[in-house]
């Protein structure tokens, strides 16, 4: 029984449910462009503290909702969505203020790192109790948000337009990598017996 329980909880990337779970999470990248448009529509261009806070919070609501929908019920919408909104709003406010709303590659990467650190910390609080090493989520999202802005800038997106969020290529990159991190911290548990049936346990001789 102990061996069966350990195998069922194994977050190995060889778990047969991993690929489908990761691909579903990847669909959540579609929320990022929508979030960016919503942030601009409500808060305006990222050019002052008010637009950063409001636009970031709106972005957070849309991104948080999208992530909940593709999480296979691993994330609680009652905590994940509001904390994502708060983290994104406060993080973008701090990050954009530090770089004075400039849009060079280095400044956007720094803004992304600051935004991601605050956002990741807020989301780490929202992770369910069974999540392990949740502090890694905060550090990981900080690095990924910086990467998202870096990729967006390098592919030639017009970042001078002062968007509240990075572009589609950055969103795909961030979502793909965050899906791997989420699987490590919070692996999907299939219905009882699914994983065990696909990997039967051989009794000890």
Backbone as ProteinMPNN parsed JSONL, in Angstrom:
{"seq_chain_A": "XXXXXXXXXXXXXXXXXXXXXXXXXXXXXXXXXXXXXXXXXXXXXXXXXXXXXXXXXXXXXXXXXXXXXXXXXXXXXXXXXXXXXXXXXXXXXXXXXXXXXXXXXXXXXXXXXXXXXXXXXXXXXXXXXXXXXXXXXXXXXXXXXXXXXXXXXXXXXXXXXXXXXXXXXXXXXXXXXXXXXXXXXXXXXXXXXXXXXXXXXXXXX", "coords_chain_A": {"N_chain_A": [[0.828, -1.207, 0.0], [1.944, 1.226, 0.804], [3.922, 1.567, -1.156], [2.318, 1.803, -3.412], [0.976, 4.198, -2.865], [3.077, 6.036, -2.89], [3.888, 5.842, -5.562], [1.627, 6.763, -6.859], [1.68, 9.432, -6.165], [3.893, 10.335, -7.381], [5.655, 12.884, -8.982], [6.854, 12.547, -11.424], [8.042, 13.291, -14.715], [7.496, 11.325, -16.448], [5.063, 10.401, -15.889], [1.996, 9.317, -17.178], [-0.06, 11.172, -17.407], [1.151, 13.586, -17.567], [1.892, 14.911, -20.056], [-0.574, 15.564, -21.324], [-1.66, 17.2, -19.367], [0.209, 19.273, -19.266], [0.036, 20.279, -21.891], [-2.576, 21.212, -21.884], [-2.328, 23.257, -19.985], [-0.679, 24.899, -21.476], [-2.41, 25.98, -23.322], [-3.426, 28.04, -21.909], [-1.884, 30.224, -22.525], [-3.233, 31.757, -24.309], [-4.689, 33.518, -22.833], [-3.055, 35.64, -22.211], [-2.592, 37.62, -24.371], [-5.232, 38.588, -24.495], [-5.482, 39.557, -21.915], [-3.587, 41.617, -22.004], [-4.761, 43.39, -23.871], [-7.105, 43.998, -22.491], [-6.049, 45.233, -20.235], [-4.876, 47.555, -21.329], [-7.171, 48.727, -22.399], [-8.677, 49.355, -20.135], [-6.906, 50.588, -18.275], [-5.226, 52.154, -19.811], [-2.225, 53.279, -21.585], [0.936, 52.125, -20.333], [2.102, 54.314, -18.483], [2.054, 55.753, -16.167], [1.583, 55.711, -12.548], [-1.123, 55.083, -11.902], [-2.197, 53.903, -14.231], [-0.534, 51.701, -14.326], [-1.145, 50.269, -11.967], [-3.961, 49.815, -12.173], [-4.223, 48.764, -14.802], [-2.485, 46.583, -14.559], [-3.785, 45.067, -12.579], [-6.17, 44.393, -13.886], [-5.126, 42.864, -15.97], [-4.136, 40.799, -14.39], [-6.484, 39.61, -13.405], [-7.591, 38.48, -15.741], [-5.506, 36.785, -16.634], [-5.22, 35.155, -14.36], [-7.759, 33.935, -14.278], [-7.694, 32.543, -16.709], [-5.591, 30.745, -16.167], [-6.639, 29.242, -14.059], [-8.72, 27.919, -15.376], [-7.352, 26.134, -17.002], [-5.979, 24.495, -15.321], [-6.67, 21.991, -14.455], [-8.188, 21.755, -12.15], [-6.376, 22.136, -10.112], [-5.87, 24.587, -9.029], [-7.33, 26.965, -6.872], [-9.974, 28.981, -7.649], [-11.031, 31.008, -6.021], [-8.982, 32.009, -4.507], [-6.742, 32.111, -6.191], [-7.322, 33.803, -8.455], [-7.989, 36.484, -7.372], [-5.571, 36.992, -5.936], [-3.697, 36.84, -7.951], [-4.47, 39.058, -9.444], [-3.965, 41.121, -7.581], [-1.205, 40.748, -7.129], [-0.172, 41.132, -9.728], [-0.993, 43.764, -10.272], [0.229, 45.334, -8.183], [2.866, 44.5, -8.525], [3.44, 45.327, -11.181], [3.137, 48.048, -10.87], [5.279, 48.662, -9.092], [7.47, 47.689, -10.598], [7.363, 49.137, -13.058], [7.628, 51.71, -12.101], [10.205, 51.712, -11.02], [11.784, 51.519, -13.34], [11.039, 53.803, -14.519], [9.077, 53.807, -16.499], [10.301, 53.243, -18.909], [11.333, 51.646, -22.023], [13.463, 50.062, -22.931], [15.398, 47.097, -23.676], [16.839, 46.136, -21.409], [15.57, 47.54, -19.35], [12.907, 46.699, -19.534], [13.239, 43.998, -18.991], [14.097, 44.144, -16.334], [11.844, 45.36, -15.194], [10.039, 43.306, -15.671], [11.13, 41.278, -14.051], [10.778, 42.329, -11.472], [7.998, 42.691, -11.413], [7.232, 40.018, -11.796], [8.294, 38.816, -9.498], [6.769, 39.867, -7.369], [4.225, 39.112, -8.246], [4.594, 36.317, -8.415], [5.082, 35.704, -5.731], [2.618, 36.353, -4.589], [0.952, 34.516, -5.914], [2.119, 32.179, -5.012], [1.265, 32.07, -2.398], [-1.346, 31.448, -2.883], [-1.264, 28.869, -3.816], [-2.317, 25.481, -3.33], [-2.364, 23.662, -0.146], [-0.962, 21.219, -0.455], [1.066, 21.735, -2.221], [4.545, 21.751, -2.829], [7.583, 23.284, -1.712], [6.876, 25.984, -2.328], [7.995, 28.503, -2.521], [9.692, 28.417, -4.642], [8.084, 28.938, -6.775], [7.653, 31.703, -6.696], [10.253, 32.693, -7.23], [10.674, 31.506, -9.703], [8.632, 32.606, -11.357], [9.414, 35.261, -11.335], [11.813, 35.138, -12.814], [10.77, 34.14, -15.215], [8.955, 36.121, -16.032], [10.689, 38.2, -16.59], [12.023, 36.982, -18.69], [9.906, 36.726, -20.5], [9.39, 39.412, -21.271], [11.859, 39.955, -22.392], [12.032, 38.172, -24.597], [9.824, 39.085, -26.055], [10.669, 41.671, -26.736], [12.958, 41.121, -28.277], [11.939, 39.822, -30.539], [10.87, 41.825, -31.965], [8.498, 43.181, -31.32], [6.434, 46.046, -30.931], [7.312, 47.523, -28.383], [7.424, 50.075, -27.464], [4.911, 51.021, -27.344], [4.054, 50.717, -24.829], [2.788, 48.498, -23.408], [0.827, 46.645, -21.011], [1.462, 44.067, -20.63], [3.543, 41.355, -21.813], [4.098, 40.135, -25.24], [2.602, 37.684, -27.562], [4.493, 35.654, -28.239], [6.224, 35.79, -26.074], [4.357, 35.104, -24.137], [3.736, 32.435, -24.761], [6.222, 31.257, -24.306], [6.611, 31.775, -21.542], [4.353, 30.478, -20.465], [4.736, 27.809, -21.253], [7.087, 27.093, -19.848], [6.371, 27.701, -17.209], [4.427, 25.831, -16.851], [5.873, 23.468, -16.622], [7.191, 23.984, -14.225], [5.01, 24.208, -12.48], [4.063, 21.612, -12.581], [6.108, 20.271, -11.293], [5.957, 21.353, -8.71], [3.285, 21.036, -8.052], [1.957, 18.452, -8.904], [-0.435, 16.973, -11.137], [-3.052, 15.028, -9.883], [-4.429, 12.204, -11.026], [-7.715, 10.616, -11.35], [-8.355, 8.164, -8.832], [-6.366, 5.337, -9.207], [-5.837, 5.505, -11.969], [-3.183, 6.211, -12.711], [-1.92, 4.099, -11.462], [-2.962, 1.877, -12.759], [-1.826, 2.144, -15.26], [0.803, 1.777, -14.712], [1.461, -0.904, -13.42], [2.166, -2.376, -10.257], [4.714, -4.531, -9.46], [4.654, -7.254, -7.378], [6.862, -7.764, -4.62], [9.344, -10.262, -4.753]], "CA_chain_A": [[0.0, 0.0, 0.0], [2.832, 2.389, 0.852], [4.545, 1.713, -2.473], [1.296, 2.284, -4.338], [0.706, 5.6, -2.577], [4.218, 6.815, -3.361], [3.871, 5.863, -7.016], [0.512, 7.606, -7.288], [2.03, 10.826, -5.929], [5.154, 10.63, -8.047], [5.485, 13.955, -9.956], [7.765, 12.305, -12.53], [7.598, 13.738, -16.025], [7.087, 10.133, -17.183], [3.666, 10.155, -15.562], [1.249, 9.383, -18.443], [-0.952, 12.33, -17.452], [1.926, 14.825, -17.611], [1.855, 15.609, -21.341], [-1.893, 16.158, -21.549], [-1.824, 18.281, -18.392], [1.071, 20.38, -19.686], [-0.52, 20.857, -23.118], [-3.759, 21.985, -21.497], [-1.818, 24.49, -19.362], [-0.126, 25.724, -22.549], [-3.537, 26.7, -23.921], [-3.614, 29.245, -21.109], [-1.154, 31.345, -23.122], [-4.203, 32.585, -25.024], [-5.22, 34.541, -21.927], [-2.131, 36.766, -22.084], [-2.937, 38.726, -25.278], [-6.518, 39.145, -24.07], [-5.196, 40.334, -20.706], [-2.908, 42.842, -22.403], [-5.745, 44.286, -24.481], [-8.01, 44.456, -21.43], [-5.308, 46.165, -19.394], [-4.768, 48.821, -22.057], [-8.509, 49.301, -22.554], [-9.166, 49.889, -18.855], [-5.936, 51.442, -17.601], [-4.468, 52.989, -20.732], [-0.812, 52.941, -21.758], [1.698, 52.01, -19.09], [2.884, 55.549, -18.45], [1.921, 56.414, -14.872], [1.249, 54.736, -11.502], [-2.526, 54.66, -11.943], [-2.367, 52.951, -15.333], [0.189, 50.478, -13.969], [-1.888, 49.534, -10.943], [-5.259, 49.369, -12.691], [-3.992, 47.883, -15.94], [-1.9, 45.342, -14.072], [-4.808, 44.293, -11.874], [-7.072, 43.836, -14.9], [-4.348, 41.777, -16.579], [-4.069, 39.698, -13.441], [-7.777, 38.921, -13.361], [-7.749, 37.676, -16.956], [-4.499, 35.72, -16.612], [-5.572, 34.235, -13.284], [-8.917, 33.155, -14.71], [-7.235, 31.604, -17.727], [-4.786, 29.691, -15.548], [-7.54, 28.367, -13.301], [-9.492, 27.104, -16.308], [-6.522, 25.089, -17.619], [-5.156, 23.882, -14.269], [-7.244, 20.694, -14.087], [-8.701, 21.899, -10.784], [-5.312, 22.211, -9.109], [-5.849, 25.938, -8.474], [-8.605, 27.421, -6.328], [-10.27, 30.299, -8.233], [-11.36, 31.999, -4.997], [-7.739, 32.613, -4.022], [-5.777, 32.321, -7.273], [-7.654, 34.951, -9.304], [-7.756, 37.78, -6.711], [-4.165, 37.198, -5.588], [-3.001, 37.131, -9.208], [-4.788, 40.454, -9.762], [-3.231, 41.984, -6.646], [0.222, 40.614, -7.396], [0.145, 41.745, -11.012], [-1.161, 45.21, -10.156], [1.283, 45.903, -7.334], [4.153, 44.209, -9.147], [3.641, 46.196, -12.342], [3.316, 49.393, -10.332], [6.647, 48.776, -8.594], [8.431, 47.473, -11.673], [7.359, 50.243, -14.021], [8.133, 52.904, -11.419], [11.66, 51.577, -10.902], [12.419, 51.798, -14.638], [10.493, 55.082, -14.991], [8.223, 53.56, -17.667], [11.118, 53.151, -20.112], [11.044, 50.412, -22.754], [14.628, 49.381, -23.491], [15.43, 45.678, -23.338], [17.279, 45.955, -20.024], [14.573, 48.085, -18.426], [11.733, 45.826, -19.547], [13.602, 42.768, -18.281], [14.08, 44.464, -14.909], [10.444, 45.539, -14.823], [9.442, 41.978, -15.642], [11.615, 40.541, -12.884], [10.124, 42.877, -10.276], [6.581, 42.322, -11.511], [7.108, 38.577, -11.599], [8.593, 38.444, -8.117], [5.59, 40.186, -6.557], [3.15, 38.24, -8.726], [4.884, 34.945, -8.024], [4.903, 35.58, -4.282], [1.174, 36.346, -4.33], [0.411, 33.24, -6.375], [2.64, 31.117, -4.153], [0.362, 32.015, -1.249], [-2.611, 30.853, -3.333], [-1.107, 27.446, -4.12], [-2.944, 24.653, -2.289], [-1.444, 23.196, 0.898], [-0.112, 20.092, -0.839], [2.181, 22.193, -3.059], [5.813, 21.693, -2.113], [8.579, 24.299, -2.053], [6.132, 27.017, -3.053], [8.843, 29.675, -2.727], [10.283, 28.298, -5.973], [7.163, 29.553, -7.735], [7.924, 33.144, -6.701], [11.51, 32.922, -7.938], [10.509, 31.089, -11.091], [7.817, 33.576, -12.088], [10.248, 36.458, -11.514], [12.706, 34.88, -13.949], [9.99, 33.945, -16.436], [8.394, 37.409, -16.478], [11.804, 38.905, -17.229], [12.238, 36.302, -19.969], [8.799, 37.06, -21.387], [9.627, 40.739, -21.837], [13.063, 39.88, -23.22], [11.658, 37.524, -25.858], [8.922, 39.998, -26.762], [11.47, 42.766, -27.298], [13.891, 40.613, -29.285], [11.251, 39.434, -31.778], [10.495, 43.029, -32.693], [7.203, 43.756, -30.949], [6.518, 47.483, -30.672], [7.175, 47.698, -26.936], [7.285, 51.503, -27.166], [3.488, 51.295, -27.128], [3.87, 50.637, -23.371], [1.777, 47.513, -23.047], [0.866, 46.19, -19.619], [1.91, 42.681, -20.596], [4.347, 40.998, -22.979], [3.368, 39.652, -26.4], [2.19, 36.288, -27.695], [5.657, 34.758, -28.182], [6.623, 35.779, -24.67], [3.332, 34.383, -23.377], [3.915, 31.002, -25.008], [7.45, 30.861, -23.61], [6.359, 31.798, -20.096], [3.366, 29.46, -20.117], [5.343, 26.484, -21.412], [8.036, 26.838, -18.761], [5.668, 27.706, -15.919], [3.716, 24.559, -16.762], [6.823, 22.487, -16.092], [7.411, 24.307, -12.816], [3.801, 23.865, -11.728], [4.0, 20.152, -12.478], [7.068, 19.864, -10.267], [5.492, 21.786, -7.393], [1.901, 20.638, -7.806], [1.591, 17.509, -9.97], [-1.845, 16.625, -11.246], [-3.41, 13.706, -9.391], [-5.566, 11.667, -11.781], [-8.647, 9.838, -10.526], [-7.711, 7.041, -8.161], [-6.13, 4.114, -9.954], [-5.459, 5.707, -13.365], [-1.728, 6.1, -12.814], [-1.505, 2.776, -11.022], [-3.316, 0.895, -13.78], [-0.912, 2.26, -16.387], [2.1, 1.305, -14.252], [1.167, -1.863, -12.354], [3.253, -2.657, -9.328], [5.069, -5.941, -9.381], [4.895, -7.622, -5.979], [8.227, -8.188, -4.295], [9.528, -11.717, -4.722]], "C_chain_A": [[0.861, 1.255, 0.0], [3.475, 2.643, -0.497], [3.559, 2.268, -3.479], [1.03, 3.765, -4.134], [1.839, 6.482, -3.084], [4.22, 6.929, -4.877], [2.78, 6.788, -7.521], [0.849, 9.084, -7.15], [3.294, 11.249, -6.662], [4.964, 11.712, -9.104], [6.362, 13.78, -11.186], [7.173, 12.781, -13.845], [7.263, 12.552, -16.928], [5.658, 9.731, -16.856], [2.829, 10.308, -16.832], [0.291, 10.559, -18.532], [-0.184, 13.636, -17.632], [1.73, 15.588, -18.911], [0.51, 16.278, -21.581], [-2.141, 17.326, -20.599], [-1.013, 19.504, -18.796], [0.524, 21.066, -20.937], [-1.768, 21.683, -22.814], [-3.337, 23.3, -20.858], [-1.292, 25.445, -20.432], [-1.217, 26.522, -23.26], [-3.793, 28.011, -23.175], [-2.843, 30.447, -21.619], [-2.095, 32.281, -23.871], [-4.759, 33.705, -24.145], [-4.341, 35.786, -21.899], [-2.417, 37.899, -23.066], [-4.254, 39.397, -24.909], [-6.319, 40.028, -22.842], [-4.53, 41.657, -21.051], [-3.865, 43.862, -23.004], [-6.694, 44.85, -23.429], [-7.322, 45.477, -20.534], [-5.171, 47.535, -20.03], [-6.124, 49.514, -22.142], [-8.993, 49.964, -21.271], [-8.201, 50.904, -18.256], [-5.179, 52.394, -18.499], [-3.026, 52.526, -20.855], [-0.088, 52.952, -20.423], [2.645, 53.206, -18.968], [2.799, 56.294, -17.128], [1.487, 55.385, -13.83], [-0.186, 54.221, -11.564], [-2.747, 53.632, -13.044], [-1.666, 51.634, -15.026], [-0.617, 49.632, -12.991], [-3.195, 48.967, -11.49], [-5.078, 48.393, -13.85], [-3.412, 46.549, -15.518], [-2.916, 44.462, -13.377], [-5.783, 43.641, -12.853], [-6.391, 42.672, -15.621], [-4.342, 40.552, -15.673], [-5.359, 38.912, -13.348], [-7.917, 37.979, -14.551], [-6.762, 36.511, -16.971], [-4.839, 34.681, -15.542], [-6.744, 33.346, -13.653], [-8.51, 32.113, -15.744], [-6.45, 30.452, -17.131], [-5.644, 28.727, -14.741], [-8.262, 27.406, -14.24], [-8.674, 25.961, -16.902], [-5.677, 24.336, -16.595], [-5.609, 22.486, -13.87], [-7.593, 20.662, -12.597], [-7.613, 21.874, -9.714], [-5.302, 23.561, -8.402], [-7.249, 26.355, -8.041], [-8.911, 28.822, -6.862], [-10.527, 31.385, -7.196], [-10.119, 32.665, -4.41], [-6.8, 32.966, -5.17], [-6.073, 33.587, -8.078], [-7.438, 36.283, -8.58], [-6.299, 38.025, -6.355], [-3.313, 37.436, -6.835], [-3.242, 38.58, -9.615], [-4.002, 41.413, -8.87], [-1.737, 41.949, -6.944], [0.641, 41.288, -8.688], [0.04, 43.266, -10.935], [-0.046, 45.863, -9.364], [2.655, 45.685, -7.966], [4.446, 45.111, -10.329], [3.836, 47.643, -11.911], [4.761, 49.599, -9.865], [7.667, 48.679, -9.727], [8.511, 48.633, -12.643], [7.88, 51.535, -13.397], [9.653, 52.878, -11.321], [12.356, 51.937, -12.21], [11.89, 53.082, -15.267], [9.76, 54.94, -16.325], [8.999, 53.534, -18.982], [10.97, 51.762, -20.741], [12.264, 49.814, -23.453], [14.605, 47.922, -23.038], [15.787, 45.463, -21.869], [16.216, 46.421, -19.038], [13.31, 47.225, -18.391], [12.019, 44.506, -18.838], [13.583, 42.995, -16.776], [12.648, 44.647, -14.417], [9.743, 44.187, -14.721], [9.854, 41.18, -14.419], [10.929, 41.018, -11.606], [8.645, 42.514, -10.263], [6.388, 40.85, -11.19], [7.374, 38.141, -10.175], [7.391, 38.702, -7.209], [4.421, 39.281, -6.942], [3.365, 36.808, -8.262], [4.701, 34.715, -6.538], [3.421, 35.515, -3.925], [0.56, 35.012, -4.745], [0.902, 32.075, -5.522], [1.775, 30.952, -2.908], [-0.925, 31.286, -1.624], [-2.485, 29.38, -3.702], [-1.716, 26.607, -2.998], [-1.918, 24.094, -1.308], [-0.517, 22.067, 0.466], [1.049, 20.489, -1.748], [3.461, 22.192, -2.234], [6.738, 22.797, -2.606], [7.955, 25.454, -2.833], [6.956, 28.273, -3.312], [9.528, 29.624, -4.092], [9.388, 28.928, -7.039], [7.429, 31.059, -7.832], [9.197, 33.452, -7.481], [11.377, 32.584, -9.421], [9.72, 32.089, -11.911], [8.577, 34.882, -12.291], [11.162, 36.29, -12.726], [11.927, 34.783, -15.257], [9.386, 35.25, -16.942], [9.479, 38.268, -17.132], [12.083, 38.301, -18.604], [11.146, 36.653, -20.973], [8.975, 38.411, -22.053], [10.856, 40.743, -22.737], [12.746, 39.287, -24.589], [10.779, 38.447, -26.692], [9.693, 41.125, -27.439], [12.342, 42.285, -28.446], [13.206, 40.224, -30.591], [10.676, 40.638, -32.513], [9.126, 43.597, -32.404], [7.396, 45.233, -30.586], [6.29, 47.775, -29.187], [7.073, 49.166, -26.538], [5.828, 51.899, -26.946], [3.105, 51.163, -25.66], [2.692, 49.748, -22.977], [1.912, 47.131, -21.573], [1.381, 44.766, -19.497], [2.692, 42.371, -21.866], [3.494, 40.324, -24.049], [3.151, 38.153, -26.435], [3.365, 35.32, -27.596], [6.173, 34.663, -26.751], [5.646, 34.985, -23.822], [3.471, 32.879, -23.54], [5.14, 30.485, -24.257], [7.221, 30.747, -22.109], [5.406, 30.68, -19.689], [3.954, 28.058, -20.215], [6.254, 26.148, -20.239], [7.356, 26.836, -17.395], [4.856, 26.43, -15.742], [4.605, 23.451, -16.223], [7.059, 22.716, -14.602], [6.201, 23.921, -11.972], [3.681, 22.357, -11.557], [4.949, 19.642, -11.396], [6.555, 20.182, -8.864], [4.126, 21.209, -7.035], [1.442, 19.685, -8.907], [0.103, 17.192, -9.95], [-2.061, 15.204, -10.745], [-4.613, 13.202, -10.17], [-6.518, 10.936, -10.854], [-7.977, 8.58, -10.0], [-7.595, 5.827, -9.071], [-5.66, 4.313, -11.374], [-3.963, 5.517, -13.552], [-1.269, 4.695, -12.458], [-1.826, 1.718, -12.071], [-2.345, 0.94, -14.95], [0.492, 1.799, -16.026], [1.877, 0.316, -13.109], [2.403, -2.157, -11.516], [3.488, -4.154, -9.27], [5.371, -6.304, -7.939], [6.334, -8.085, -5.78], [8.29, -9.702, -4.203], [10.077, -12.153, -3.364]], "O_chain_A": [[0.566, 2.224, -0.7], [3.569, 3.787, -0.942], [3.916, 3.106, -4.306], [0.876, 4.511, -5.101], [1.595, 7.552, -3.643], [4.519, 7.992, -5.42], [2.976, 7.515, -8.495], [0.362, 9.905, -7.927], [3.712, 12.403, -6.568], [4.194, 11.509, -10.043], [6.598, 14.741, -11.919], [5.966, 12.692, -14.067], [6.798, 12.745, -18.051], [5.107, 8.822, -17.477], [2.937, 11.331, -17.508], [-0.135, 10.914, -19.631], [-0.795, 14.686, -17.83], [1.435, 16.782, -18.887], [0.458, 17.436, -21.998], [-2.756, 18.322, -20.979], [-1.485, 20.635, -18.686], [0.546, 22.293, -21.033], [-1.987, 22.732, -23.42], [-3.917, 24.346, -21.151], [-1.443, 26.661, -20.31], [-0.963, 27.624, -23.746], [-4.314, 28.969, -23.746], [-3.109, 31.573, -21.2], [-1.792, 33.46, -24.048], [-5.242, 34.718, -24.652], [-4.828, 36.875, -21.595], [-2.481, 39.053, -22.642], [-4.385, 40.618, -24.996], [-6.905, 41.105, -22.737], [-4.857, 42.694, -20.473], [-3.796, 45.051, -22.691], [-7.047, 46.028, -23.468], [-7.931, 46.465, -20.123], [-5.329, 48.556, -19.362], [-6.221, 50.731, -21.98], [-9.641, 51.01, -21.311], [-8.622, 51.96, -17.783], [-4.556, 53.34, -18.018], [-2.648, 51.498, -20.292], [-0.45, 53.689, -19.506], [3.827, 53.12, -19.304], [3.406, 57.355, -16.978], [1.061, 54.29, -14.196], [-0.433, 53.044, -11.302], [-3.402, 52.613, -12.826], [-2.143, 50.569, -15.419], [-0.754, 48.422, -13.172], [-3.501, 47.79, -11.298], [-5.697, 47.33, -13.881], [-3.791, 45.504, -16.046], [-2.916, 43.245, -13.561], [-6.175, 42.487, -12.678], [-7.003, 41.629, -15.851], [-4.519, 39.422, -16.128], [-5.338, 37.687, -13.226], [-8.312, 36.824, -14.396], [-7.136, 35.381, -17.284], [-4.756, 33.477, -15.787], [-6.732, 32.146, -13.378], [-8.921, 30.955, -15.672], [-6.622, 29.304, -17.541], [-5.395, 27.521, -14.744], [-8.4, 26.22, -13.938], [-9.234, 24.927, -17.269], [-4.754, 23.613, -16.97], [-4.979, 21.86, -13.019], [-7.33, 19.687, -11.893], [-7.896, 21.621, -8.543], [-4.78, 23.672, -7.292], [-8.226, 26.128, -8.753], [-8.178, 29.763, -6.557], [-10.27, 32.56, -7.458], [-10.204, 33.769, -3.873], [-6.134, 34.002, -5.132], [-5.159, 34.364, -8.355], [-6.756, 37.15, -9.125], [-5.828, 39.158, -6.46], [-2.316, 38.157, -6.777], [-2.323, 39.257, -10.077], [-3.441, 42.398, -9.35], [-1.083, 42.99, -7.004], [1.684, 41.94, -8.745], [0.89, 43.976, -11.472], [0.558, 46.834, -9.818], [3.504, 46.576, -7.945], [5.563, 45.608, -10.475], [4.612, 48.379, -12.521], [5.389, 50.6, -10.209], [8.601, 49.477, -9.809], [9.603, 49.065, -13.012], [8.498, 52.355, -14.076], [10.31, 53.9, -11.516], [13.401, 52.588, -12.197], [12.238, 53.417, -16.4], [9.812, 55.831, -17.173], [8.428, 53.774, -20.047], [10.538, 50.817, -20.08], [12.116, 49.128, -24.465], [13.87, 47.565, -22.118], [15.122, 44.7, -21.168], [15.986, 45.777, -18.014], [12.711, 47.046, -17.331], [11.147, 43.958, -18.163], [13.11, 42.144, -16.023], [12.282, 44.149, -13.353], [8.956, 43.951, -13.804], [9.034, 40.486, -13.818], [10.545, 40.21, -10.761], [8.105, 42.086, -9.242], [5.504, 40.477, -10.419], [6.752, 37.197, -9.688], [7.037, 37.861, -6.383], [3.72, 38.752, -6.08], [2.439, 36.16, -7.774], [4.223, 33.659, -6.123], [3.012, 34.728, -3.072], [-0.256, 34.445, -4.018], [0.181, 31.095, -5.331], [1.575, 29.838, -2.423], [-1.522, 30.595, -0.798], [-3.499, 28.706, -3.883], [-1.635, 26.99, -1.831], [-0.726, 24.06, -1.613], [0.602, 21.966, 0.969], [1.926, 19.669, -2.02], [3.454, 22.591, -1.07], [6.684, 23.196, -3.769], [8.463, 25.847, -3.883], [6.647, 29.032, -4.23], [9.901, 30.661, -4.64], [9.87, 29.391, -8.072], [7.43, 31.621, -8.927], [9.217, 34.37, -8.301], [11.904, 33.29, -10.281], [10.094, 32.393, -13.044], [8.402, 35.543, -13.315], [11.27, 37.187, -13.561], [12.373, 35.286, -16.288], [9.311, 35.467, -18.151], [9.219, 38.975, -18.105], [12.346, 39.024, -19.565], [11.423, 36.854, -22.155], [8.741, 38.553, -23.253], [10.89, 41.459, -23.738], [13.145, 39.834, -25.616], [10.975, 38.571, -27.901], [9.402, 41.487, -28.579], [12.454, 42.958, -29.47], [13.83, 40.289, -31.65], [10.061, 40.487, -33.568], [8.632, 44.423, -33.172], [8.413, 45.607, -30.001], [5.213, 48.217, -28.789], [6.683, 49.478, -25.413], [5.542, 52.978, -26.427], [1.971, 51.458, -25.281], [1.747, 50.179, -22.316], [2.977, 47.278, -20.974], [1.699, 44.305, -18.401], [2.524, 43.046, -22.882], [2.334, 39.985, -23.817], [3.464, 37.438, -25.482], [3.256, 34.281, -26.945], [6.517, 33.58, -26.277], [6.047, 34.276, -22.899], [3.341, 32.13, -22.571], [5.102, 29.415, -23.65], [7.589, 29.752, -21.485], [5.627, 30.009, -18.681], [3.697, 27.215, -19.356], [6.196, 25.043, -19.7], [7.726, 26.053, -16.519], [4.62, 25.993, -14.615], [4.153, 22.598, -15.46], [7.12, 21.769, -13.818], [6.348, 23.373, -10.88], [3.246, 21.88, -10.508], [4.63, 18.697, -10.674], [6.702, 19.377, -7.945], [3.844, 20.93, -5.87], [0.629, 20.061, -9.752], [-0.53, 17.149, -8.895], [-1.34, 14.285, -11.135], [-5.716, 13.721, -9.995], [-6.179, 10.661, -9.703], [-7.119, 8.003, -10.668], [-8.583, 5.351, -9.631], [-5.122, 3.375, -11.962], [-3.521, 4.769, -14.424], [-0.344, 4.16, -13.071], [-1.061, 0.772, -12.257], [-2.065, -0.087, -15.568], [1.287, 1.467, -16.906], [2.085, 0.664, -11.947], [3.528, -2.181, -12.015], [2.563, -4.936, -9.056], [6.266, -5.713, -7.334], [6.935, -8.71, -6.655], [7.398, -10.341, -3.645], [10.299, -13.343, -3.142]]}, "name": "protein", "num_of_chains": 1, "seq": "XXXXXXXXXXXXXXXXXXXXXXXXXXXXXXXXXXXXXXXXXXXXXXXXXXXXXXXXXXXXXXXXXXXXXXXXXXXXXXXXXXXXXXXXXXXXXXXXXXXXXXXXXXXXXXXXXXXXXXXXXXXXXXXXXXXXXXXXXXXXXXXXXXXXXXXXXXXXXXXXXXXXXXXXXXXXXXXXXXXXXXXXXXXXXXXXXXXXXXXXXXXXX"}
